[in-house]
Amino acid sequence: MPTPDTLLAIIFLAVAANLIVGAAVLLAPRFRDRSRSLDSAPAFVSPDRLPRAGLSADGRPVGRPAIGVFGPLPGLSSDPGTGLDLAPSWSRWLQEEDSRVRRYRHPATIVLIEIDGLDRLIDRLGADAADRLIPPVAATLRRYAREVDRIARLSNRSFGVLLPETDEVQAINFVERVRTTCDLWLASGAMSLKLAMGWAEANPGRTIDTALGIAEGRLNAERRSHGQLAAAAIDDDGERTGPPTRAGQTV
């Protein structure tokens, strides 16, 4: 017959076994859920394999999923003539800023800049003459931009500037400083050129894409205004004294 000590040991082992089984029953679902979540988690994808931003068919920047904070995309070089980022980075900045505007409900302003008449200069004096104008314009944009502002070269004659935490009224200070500085020396060259500029504010009630379209419309309106002024600059003999126009626009 078992002794009292043996019976107590058997009872203790039985209780311990029941506790272990109960704990296993309670914890098993959690381990299964964790295993499922790990199995369904997306694998790491190298940034080089992510889709890169580009331009749509009409030449407007198209936003892509952001892969980081402000800065050049992996594998993309900056513009060699100015050191500025290019259109893909510009597209990503707009996408990121659109998210920030909606999240924090703070404004941001897009400024589009074009050297109006650059194609005409190329036709008359060659591409080298036009290339010499680009770095001073880029330097002027940098001079009046803040550290948080973002500047990109979008084409051979156009630039884009993103001004975070800035509404349209506040952006006028930047726009007019750039315009005044550049137009003074652009107008004094062998051929009179001007900057055409358009800007618009993105805010909680206006998306970045909408602001971009408004800025483009204002830029085109300013180009048309330049063309109308040039068309009116004709002397009494019918000879043009201002820049030639093409279909009502300077080129």
mmCIF file of C-alpha atoms in Angstrom, residues 23-173:
data_model
loop_
_atom_site.group_PDB
_atom_site.id
_atom_site.type_symbol
_atom_site.label_atom_id
_atom_site.label_comp_id
_atom_site.label_asym_id
_atom_site.label_seq_id
_atom_site.Cartn_x
_atom_site.Cartn_y
_atom_site.Cartn_z
ATOM 1 C CA ALA A 23 -1.582 26.546 -20.310
ATOM 2 C CA ALA A 24 -0.913 24.835 -23.646
ATOM 3 C CA VAL A 25 -4.608 24.975 -24.545
ATOM 4 C CA LEU A 26 -4.758 28.698 -23.751
ATOM 5 C CA LEU A 27 -1.563 29.677 -25.608
ATOM 6 C CA ALA A 28 -1.981 27.535 -28.709
ATOM 7 C CA PRO A 29 -4.368 29.988 -30.537
ATOM 8 C CA ARG A 30 -1.947 32.866 -30.019
ATOM 9 C CA PHE A 31 0.941 30.954 -31.562
ATOM 10 C CA ARG A 32 -1.262 29.976 -34.505
ATOM 11 C CA ASP A 33 -2.288 33.615 -35.101
ATOM 12 C CA ARG A 34 1.329 34.776 -34.934
ATOM 13 C CA SER A 35 2.364 32.100 -37.391
ATOM 14 C CA ARG A 36 -0.362 33.162 -39.814
ATOM 15 C CA SER A 37 0.632 36.844 -39.584
ATOM 16 C CA LEU A 38 4.265 36.017 -40.295
ATOM 17 C CA ASP A 39 3.298 33.848 -43.244
ATOM 18 C CA SER A 40 1.103 36.597 -44.717
ATOM 19 C CA ALA A 41 3.572 39.458 -44.148
ATOM 20 C CA PRO A 42 5.001 40.870 -47.389
ATOM 21 C CA ALA A 43 8.584 40.029 -48.139
ATOM 22 C CA PHE A 44 11.119 42.846 -48.139
ATOM 23 C CA VAL A 45 11.373 44.515 -51.528
ATOM 24 C CA SER A 46 14.474 46.423 -52.490
ATOM 25 C CA PRO A 47 13.786 50.119 -53.269
ATOM 26 C CA ASP A 48 15.397 49.543 -56.661
ATOM 27 C CA ARG A 49 12.524 47.223 -57.572
ATOM 28 C CA LEU A 50 9.768 49.648 -56.605
ATOM 29 C CA PRO A 51 7.984 51.510 -59.440
ATOM 30 C CA ARG A 52 9.576 54.860 -60.080
ATOM 31 C CA ALA A 53 7.818 58.123 -60.660
ATOM 32 C CA GLY A 54 7.666 59.590 -64.134
ATOM 33 C CA LEU A 55 5.594 61.765 -66.434
ATOM 34 C CA SER A 56 2.136 61.079 -67.779
ATOM 35 C CA ALA A 57 1.313 61.185 -71.495
ATOM 36 C CA ASP A 58 0.572 64.920 -71.286
ATOM 37 C CA GLY A 59 3.897 65.650 -69.619
ATOM 38 C CA ARG A 60 2.534 66.288 -66.126
ATOM 39 C CA PRO A 61 4.316 64.700 -63.162
ATOM 40 C CA VAL A 62 2.532 61.619 -61.861
ATOM 41 C CA GLY A 63 2.706 60.680 -58.191
ATOM 42 C CA ARG A 64 3.964 57.247 -57.145
ATOM 43 C CA PRO A 65 4.024 55.558 -53.725
ATOM 44 C CA ALA A 66 6.628 57.283 -51.589
ATOM 45 C CA ILE A 67 9.653 55.234 -50.564
ATOM 46 C CA GLY A 68 11.235 57.671 -48.143
ATOM 47 C CA VAL A 69 11.709 61.256 -47.119
ATOM 48 C CA PHE A 70 12.805 64.081 -49.381
ATOM 49 C CA GLY A 71 15.810 63.243 -51.541
ATOM 50 C CA PRO A 72 16.765 61.664 -54.874
ATOM 51 C CA LEU A 73 15.442 58.249 -55.739
ATOM 52 C CA PRO A 74 17.963 55.382 -55.649
ATOM 53 C CA GLY A 75 19.828 55.015 -58.924
ATOM 54 C CA LEU A 76 18.814 58.434 -60.271
ATOM 55 C CA SER A 77 21.349 61.183 -60.775
ATOM 56 C CA SER A 78 20.685 64.888 -60.519
ATOM 57 C CA ASP A 79 20.737 67.275 -63.431
ATOM 58 C CA PRO A 80 24.433 67.690 -64.353
ATOM 59 C CA GLY A 81 24.006 71.306 -65.429
ATOM 60 C CA THR A 82 22.417 72.587 -62.216
ATOM 61 C CA GLY A 83 22.745 69.893 -59.563
ATOM 62 C CA LEU A 84 18.968 69.948 -59.127
ATOM 63 C CA ASP A 85 16.833 66.854 -58.819
ATOM 64 C CA LEU A 86 14.845 65.753 -61.848
ATOM 65 C CA ALA A 87 11.177 65.096 -62.636
ATOM 66 C CA PRO A 88 10.919 61.687 -60.876
ATOM 67 C CA SER A 89 11.937 63.203 -57.540
ATOM 68 C CA TRP A 90 9.587 66.124 -58.144
ATOM 69 C CA SER A 91 6.709 63.696 -58.643
ATOM 70 C CA ARG A 92 7.502 61.921 -55.384
ATOM 71 C CA TRP A 93 7.757 65.194 -53.468
ATOM 72 C CA LEU A 94 4.261 66.144 -54.629
ATOM 73 C CA GLN A 95 2.901 62.782 -53.534
ATOM 74 C CA GLU A 96 4.486 63.078 -50.098
ATOM 75 C CA GLU A 97 3.420 66.692 -49.645
ATOM 76 C CA ASP A 98 -0.158 65.849 -50.599
ATOM 77 C CA SER A 99 -0.245 63.353 -47.724
ATOM 78 C CA ARG A 100 1.214 65.913 -45.318
ATOM 79 C CA VAL A 101 -1.284 68.597 -46.339
ATOM 80 C CA ARG A 102 -4.215 66.246 -45.741
ATOM 81 C CA ARG A 103 -2.795 64.916 -42.480
ATOM 82 C CA TYR A 104 -1.699 68.152 -40.813
ATOM 83 C CA ARG A 105 -4.080 70.508 -42.683
ATOM 84 C CA HIS A 106 -1.275 72.950 -43.499
ATOM 85 C CA PRO A 107 -0.923 74.595 -46.934
ATOM 86 C CA ALA A 108 1.826 74.138 -49.502
ATOM 87 C CA THR A 109 2.385 76.038 -52.743
ATOM 88 C CA ILE A 110 3.602 74.766 -56.100
ATOM 89 C CA VAL A 111 5.543 77.216 -58.285
ATOM 90 C CA LEU A 112 6.235 76.426 -61.953
ATOM 91 C CA ILE A 113 8.890 78.471 -63.770
ATOM 92 C CA GLU A 114 9.701 78.540 -67.468
ATOM 93 C CA ILE A 115 12.236 80.544 -69.453
ATOM 94 C CA ASP A 116 9.905 81.947 -72.069
ATOM 95 C CA GLY A 117 11.553 82.278 -75.467
ATOM 96 C CA LEU A 118 14.351 79.768 -74.885
ATOM 97 C CA ASP A 119 13.457 77.728 -77.977
ATOM 98 C CA ARG A 120 13.706 80.865 -80.080
ATOM 99 C CA LEU A 121 17.127 81.567 -78.601
ATOM 100 C CA ILE A 122 18.250 78.043 -79.495
ATOM 101 C CA ASP A 123 17.045 78.509 -83.085
ATOM 102 C CA ARG A 124 18.996 81.737 -83.456
ATOM 103 C CA LEU A 125 22.135 81.300 -81.353
ATOM 104 C CA GLY A 126 22.363 77.568 -80.702
ATOM 105 C CA ALA A 127 21.925 75.230 -77.756
ATOM 106 C CA ASP A 128 25.157 76.343 -76.068
ATOM 107 C CA ALA A 129 23.804 79.872 -75.618
ATOM 108 C CA ALA A 130 20.644 78.503 -74.040
ATOM 109 C CA ASP A 131 22.562 76.132 -71.781
ATOM 110 C CA ARG A 132 24.463 79.062 -70.290
ATOM 111 C CA LEU A 133 21.194 80.593 -69.045
ATOM 112 C CA ILE A 134 20.037 77.569 -67.047
ATOM 113 C CA PRO A 135 22.580 77.555 -64.150
ATOM 114 C CA PRO A 136 22.016 81.243 -63.215
ATOM 115 C CA VAL A 137 18.264 80.676 -63.056
ATOM 116 C CA ALA A 138 18.788 77.584 -60.886
ATOM 117 C CA ALA A 139 21.163 79.564 -58.639
ATOM 118 C CA THR A 140 18.555 82.318 -58.233
ATOM 119 C CA LEU A 141 15.915 79.774 -57.208
ATOM 120 C CA ARG A 142 18.300 78.360 -54.620
ATOM 121 C CA ARG A 143 19.186 81.825 -53.371
ATOM 122 C CA TYR A 144 15.611 82.714 -52.445
ATOM 123 C CA ALA A 145 14.449 79.250 -51.358
ATOM 124 C CA ARG A 146 14.414 78.098 -47.770
ATOM 125 C CA GLU A 147 16.112 74.930 -46.603
ATOM 126 C CA VAL A 148 12.778 73.068 -46.551
ATOM 127 C CA ASP A 149 11.816 74.137 -50.087
ATOM 128 C CA ARG A 150 12.362 71.679 -52.948
ATOM 129 C CA ILE A 151 13.559 72.616 -56.438
ATOM 130 C CA ALA A 152 13.659 70.398 -59.534
ATOM 131 C CA ARG A 153 14.484 70.855 -63.188
ATOM 132 C CA LEU A 154 11.492 69.494 -65.090
ATOM 133 C CA SER A 155 12.596 70.062 -68.694
ATOM 134 C CA ASN A 156 15.186 71.914 -70.735
ATOM 135 C CA ARG A 157 13.510 75.246 -69.982
ATOM 136 C CA SER A 158 11.304 74.685 -66.910
ATOM 137 C CA PHE A 159 11.647 74.259 -63.154
ATOM 138 C CA GLY A 160 9.346 73.349 -60.313
ATOM 139 C CA VAL A 161 9.531 74.603 -56.719
ATOM 140 C CA LEU A 162 7.580 73.134 -53.809
ATOM 141 C CA LEU A 163 7.076 75.510 -50.867
ATOM 142 C CA PRO A 164 5.828 73.595 -47.792
ATOM 143 C CA GLU A 165 3.909 75.447 -45.066
ATOM 144 C CA THR A 166 3.287 78.301 -47.523
ATOM 145 C CA ASP A 167 0.033 79.694 -48.902
ATOM 146 C CA GLU A 168 -0.384 81.596 -52.180
ATOM 147 C CA VAL A 169 -0.056 85.024 -50.586
ATOM 148 C CA GLN A 170 3.131 84.078 -48.765
ATOM 149 C CA ALA A 171 4.519 82.580 -51.987
ATOM 150 C CA ILE A 172 4.285 85.936 -53.780
ATOM 151 C CA ASN A 173 7.402 87.129 -51.953
#
